[in-house]
Short mmCIF file of C-alpha atoms and ligand atoms in Angstrom, two decimals:
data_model
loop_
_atom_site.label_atom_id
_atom_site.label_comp_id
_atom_site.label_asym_id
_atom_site.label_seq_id
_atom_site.Cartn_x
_atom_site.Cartn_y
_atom_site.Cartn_z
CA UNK A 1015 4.42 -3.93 9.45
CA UNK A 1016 5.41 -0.79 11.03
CA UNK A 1017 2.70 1.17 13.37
CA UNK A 1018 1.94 3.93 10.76
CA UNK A 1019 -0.01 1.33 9.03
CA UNK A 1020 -1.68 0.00 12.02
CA UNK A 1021 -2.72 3.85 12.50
CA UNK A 1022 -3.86 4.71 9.16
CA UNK A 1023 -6.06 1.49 9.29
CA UNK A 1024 -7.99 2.76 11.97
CA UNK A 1025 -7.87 6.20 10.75
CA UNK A 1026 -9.65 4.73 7.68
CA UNK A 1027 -12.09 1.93 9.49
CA UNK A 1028 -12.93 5.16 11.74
CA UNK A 1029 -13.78 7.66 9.22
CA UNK A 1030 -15.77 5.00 6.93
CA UNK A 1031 -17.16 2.84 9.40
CA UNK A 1032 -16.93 4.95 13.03
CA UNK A 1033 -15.15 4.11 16.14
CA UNK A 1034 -18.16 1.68 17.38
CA UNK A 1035 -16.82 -0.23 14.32
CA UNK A 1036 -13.00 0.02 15.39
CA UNK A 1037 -13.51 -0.86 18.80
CA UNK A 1038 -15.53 -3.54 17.35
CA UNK A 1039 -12.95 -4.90 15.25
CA UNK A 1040 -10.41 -4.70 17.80
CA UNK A 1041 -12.76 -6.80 20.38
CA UNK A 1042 -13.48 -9.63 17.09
CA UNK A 1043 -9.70 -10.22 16.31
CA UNK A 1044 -8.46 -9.95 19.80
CA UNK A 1045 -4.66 -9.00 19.22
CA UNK A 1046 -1.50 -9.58 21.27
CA UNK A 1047 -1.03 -5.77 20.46
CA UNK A 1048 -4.69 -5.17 21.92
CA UNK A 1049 -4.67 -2.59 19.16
CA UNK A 1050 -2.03 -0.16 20.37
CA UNK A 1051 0.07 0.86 17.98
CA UNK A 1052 3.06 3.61 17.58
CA UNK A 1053 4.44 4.58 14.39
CA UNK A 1054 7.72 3.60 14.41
CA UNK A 1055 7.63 0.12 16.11
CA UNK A 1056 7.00 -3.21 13.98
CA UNK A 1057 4.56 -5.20 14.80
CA UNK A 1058 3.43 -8.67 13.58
CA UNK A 1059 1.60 -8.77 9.27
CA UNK A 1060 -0.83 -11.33 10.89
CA UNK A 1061 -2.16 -8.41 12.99
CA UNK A 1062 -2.88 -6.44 9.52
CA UNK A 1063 -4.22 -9.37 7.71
CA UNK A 1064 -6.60 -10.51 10.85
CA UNK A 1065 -8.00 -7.10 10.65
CA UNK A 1066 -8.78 -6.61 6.89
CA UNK A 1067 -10.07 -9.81 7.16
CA UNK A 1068 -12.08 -9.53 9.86
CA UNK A 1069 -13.10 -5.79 8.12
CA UNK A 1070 -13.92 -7.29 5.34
CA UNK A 1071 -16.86 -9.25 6.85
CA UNK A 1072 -17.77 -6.43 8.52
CA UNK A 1073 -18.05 -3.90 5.70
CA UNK A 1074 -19.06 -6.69 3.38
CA UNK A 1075 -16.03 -6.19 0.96
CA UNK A 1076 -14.02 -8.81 -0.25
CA UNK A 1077 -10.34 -8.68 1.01
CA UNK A 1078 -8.62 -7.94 -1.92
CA UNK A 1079 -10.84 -4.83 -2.90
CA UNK A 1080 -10.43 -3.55 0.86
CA UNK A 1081 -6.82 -4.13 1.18
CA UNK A 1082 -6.58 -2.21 -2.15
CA UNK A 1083 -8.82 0.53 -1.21
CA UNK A 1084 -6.80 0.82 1.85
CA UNK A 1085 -3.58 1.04 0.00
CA UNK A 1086 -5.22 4.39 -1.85
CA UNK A 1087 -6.43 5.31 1.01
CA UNK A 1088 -2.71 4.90 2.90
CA UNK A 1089 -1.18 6.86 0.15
CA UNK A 1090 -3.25 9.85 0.59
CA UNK A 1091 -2.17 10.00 4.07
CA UNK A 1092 1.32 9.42 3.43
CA UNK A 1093 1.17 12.28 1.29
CA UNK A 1094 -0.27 14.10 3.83
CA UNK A 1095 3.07 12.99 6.19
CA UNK A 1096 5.69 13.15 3.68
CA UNK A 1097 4.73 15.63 1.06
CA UNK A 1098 8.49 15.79 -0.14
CA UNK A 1099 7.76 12.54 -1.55
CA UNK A 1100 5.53 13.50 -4.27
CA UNK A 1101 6.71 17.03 -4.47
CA UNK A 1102 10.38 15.98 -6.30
CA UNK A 1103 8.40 13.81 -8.69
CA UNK A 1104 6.55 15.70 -11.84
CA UNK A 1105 4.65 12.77 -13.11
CA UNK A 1106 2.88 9.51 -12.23
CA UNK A 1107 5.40 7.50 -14.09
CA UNK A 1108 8.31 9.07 -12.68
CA UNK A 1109 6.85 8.61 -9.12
CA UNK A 1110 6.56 4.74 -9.69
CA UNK A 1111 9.81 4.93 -10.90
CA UNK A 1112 11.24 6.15 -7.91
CA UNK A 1113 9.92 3.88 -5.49
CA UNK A 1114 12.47 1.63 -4.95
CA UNK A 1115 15.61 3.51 -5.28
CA UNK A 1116 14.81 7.29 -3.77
CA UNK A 1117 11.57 6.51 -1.67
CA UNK A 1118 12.11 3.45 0.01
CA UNK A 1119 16.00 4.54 0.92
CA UNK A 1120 14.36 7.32 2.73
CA UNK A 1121 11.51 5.39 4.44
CA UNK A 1122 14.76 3.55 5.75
CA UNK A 1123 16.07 6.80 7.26
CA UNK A 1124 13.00 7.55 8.88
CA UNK A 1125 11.88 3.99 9.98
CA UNK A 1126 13.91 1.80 12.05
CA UNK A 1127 14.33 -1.50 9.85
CA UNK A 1128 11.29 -1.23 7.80
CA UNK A 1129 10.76 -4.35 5.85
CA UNK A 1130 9.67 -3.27 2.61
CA UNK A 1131 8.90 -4.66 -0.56
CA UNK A 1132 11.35 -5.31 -4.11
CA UNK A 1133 10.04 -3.26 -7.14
CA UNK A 1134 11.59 -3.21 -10.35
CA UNK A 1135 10.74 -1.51 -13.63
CA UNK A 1136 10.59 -1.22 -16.85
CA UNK A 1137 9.31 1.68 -18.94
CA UNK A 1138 7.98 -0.45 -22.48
CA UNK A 1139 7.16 3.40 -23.75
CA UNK A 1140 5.40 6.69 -23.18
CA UNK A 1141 2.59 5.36 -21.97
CA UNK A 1142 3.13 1.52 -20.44
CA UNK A 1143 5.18 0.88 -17.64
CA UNK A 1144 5.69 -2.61 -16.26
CA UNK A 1145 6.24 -2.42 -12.11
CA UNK A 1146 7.04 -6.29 -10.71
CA UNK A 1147 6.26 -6.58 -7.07
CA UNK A 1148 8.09 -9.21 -4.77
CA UNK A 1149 7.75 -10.00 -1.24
CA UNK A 1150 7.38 -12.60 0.99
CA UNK A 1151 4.47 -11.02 2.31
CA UNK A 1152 2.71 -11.01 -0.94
CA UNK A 1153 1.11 -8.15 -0.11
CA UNK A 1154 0.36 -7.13 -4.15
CA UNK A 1155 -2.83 -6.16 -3.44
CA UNK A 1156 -2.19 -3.41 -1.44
CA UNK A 1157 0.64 -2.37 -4.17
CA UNK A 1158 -2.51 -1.90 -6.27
CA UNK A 1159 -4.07 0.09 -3.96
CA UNK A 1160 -1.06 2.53 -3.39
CA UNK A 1161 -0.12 2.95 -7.66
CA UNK A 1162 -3.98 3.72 -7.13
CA UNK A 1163 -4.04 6.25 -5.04
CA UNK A 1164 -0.99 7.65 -7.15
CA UNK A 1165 -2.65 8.05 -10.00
CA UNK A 1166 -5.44 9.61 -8.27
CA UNK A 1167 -2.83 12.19 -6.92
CA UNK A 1168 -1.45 12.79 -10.40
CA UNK A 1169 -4.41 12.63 -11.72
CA UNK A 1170 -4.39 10.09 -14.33
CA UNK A 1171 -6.41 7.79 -15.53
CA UNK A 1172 -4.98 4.15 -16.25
CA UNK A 1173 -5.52 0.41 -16.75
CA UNK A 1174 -3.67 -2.02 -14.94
CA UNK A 1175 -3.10 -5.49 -15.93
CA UNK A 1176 -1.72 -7.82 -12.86
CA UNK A 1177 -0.60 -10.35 -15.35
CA UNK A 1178 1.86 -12.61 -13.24
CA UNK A 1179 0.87 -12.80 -9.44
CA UNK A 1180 2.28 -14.64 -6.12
CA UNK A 1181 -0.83 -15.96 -5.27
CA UNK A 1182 -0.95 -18.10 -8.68
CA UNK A 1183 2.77 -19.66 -7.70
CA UNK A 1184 5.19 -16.98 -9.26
CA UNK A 1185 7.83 -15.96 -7.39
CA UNK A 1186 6.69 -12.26 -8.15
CA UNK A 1187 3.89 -9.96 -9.37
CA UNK A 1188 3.67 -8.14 -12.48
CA UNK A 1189 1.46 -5.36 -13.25
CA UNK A 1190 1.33 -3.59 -16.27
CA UNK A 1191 0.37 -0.01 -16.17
CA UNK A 1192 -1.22 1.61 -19.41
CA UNK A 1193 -1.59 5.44 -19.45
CA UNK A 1194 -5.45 6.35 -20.55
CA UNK A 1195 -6.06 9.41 -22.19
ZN1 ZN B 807 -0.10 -10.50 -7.22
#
């Protein structure tokens, strides 16, 4: 996981939970990277994972809804960074569409080596889109969180049903996407 993560992690545990609670967190999970983190560099997923766990506890969330609500949460900001991201794309849809082939070729240019995640999809019709998530990382829950934050930045309302997932043994994650009115 690059450092951005790392950094929008605390930026999040900070604003929701204060610093006491970072510092906190950073004392609990005691990390090779002692916290420290700069954007650009990789540093090791077990960091990430040791502290949403550990946050998790904490906060009294279970993992999967805080690594979600951190993926909205990371969106946001990345919006924030990269604006020209969202700005090219009209519609919620045509965002998802776009992650693998325009977005994530430019995270490449900006990010030395970024290991990043396979997403495929397939529009079914005007209002169901099926996105299927693979990495070795398995990291689907915090896919939710970012098509969440999304749809909360185009403003849509949806349902989404993560009808195939790693964790249950597939070799990939499927989530269907239903517009709501
Ligand atoms: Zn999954």
């Amino acid at each position: 996981m690059k450092g951005i993560v790392f950094n929008i992690l605390e930026q999040m545990v900070i604003e929701k939970a204060g610093l006491v609670a970072w510092d906190q967190l950073l004392n609990d999970v005691q990390l090779d990277s002692q916290g420290i983190y700069t954007a650009g560099k990789s540093y090791p997923d077990d960091e990430v994972v040791a502290l949403a766990t550990r946050a998790s506890e904490m906060l009294d969330i279970p993992t999967g809804d805080l690594i979600k609500a951190f993926g909205c949460y990371m969106f946001a900001q990345l919006v924030e960074r990269y604006p020209i991201f969202t700005d090219q794309k009209t519609t919620f849809f045509d965002f998802l569409k776009s992650v693998h082939d325009v977005i994530h070729v430019e995270v490449r240019k900006l990010y030395d080596e970024p290991s990043l995640p396979d997403f495929k999809h397939k529009q079914i019709n005007d209002t169901q889109l099926l996105m299927r998530y693979s990495s070795p990382r398995k990291f689907c829950m915090l896919a939710e969180g970012l098509i969440a934050g999304a749809a909360e930045h185009y403003q849509v309302k949806y349902k989404l049903d993560h009808r195939t997932c790693m964790h249950q043994g597939a070799d990939h994650c499927d989530f269907l996407i239903t517009l709501e009115p």
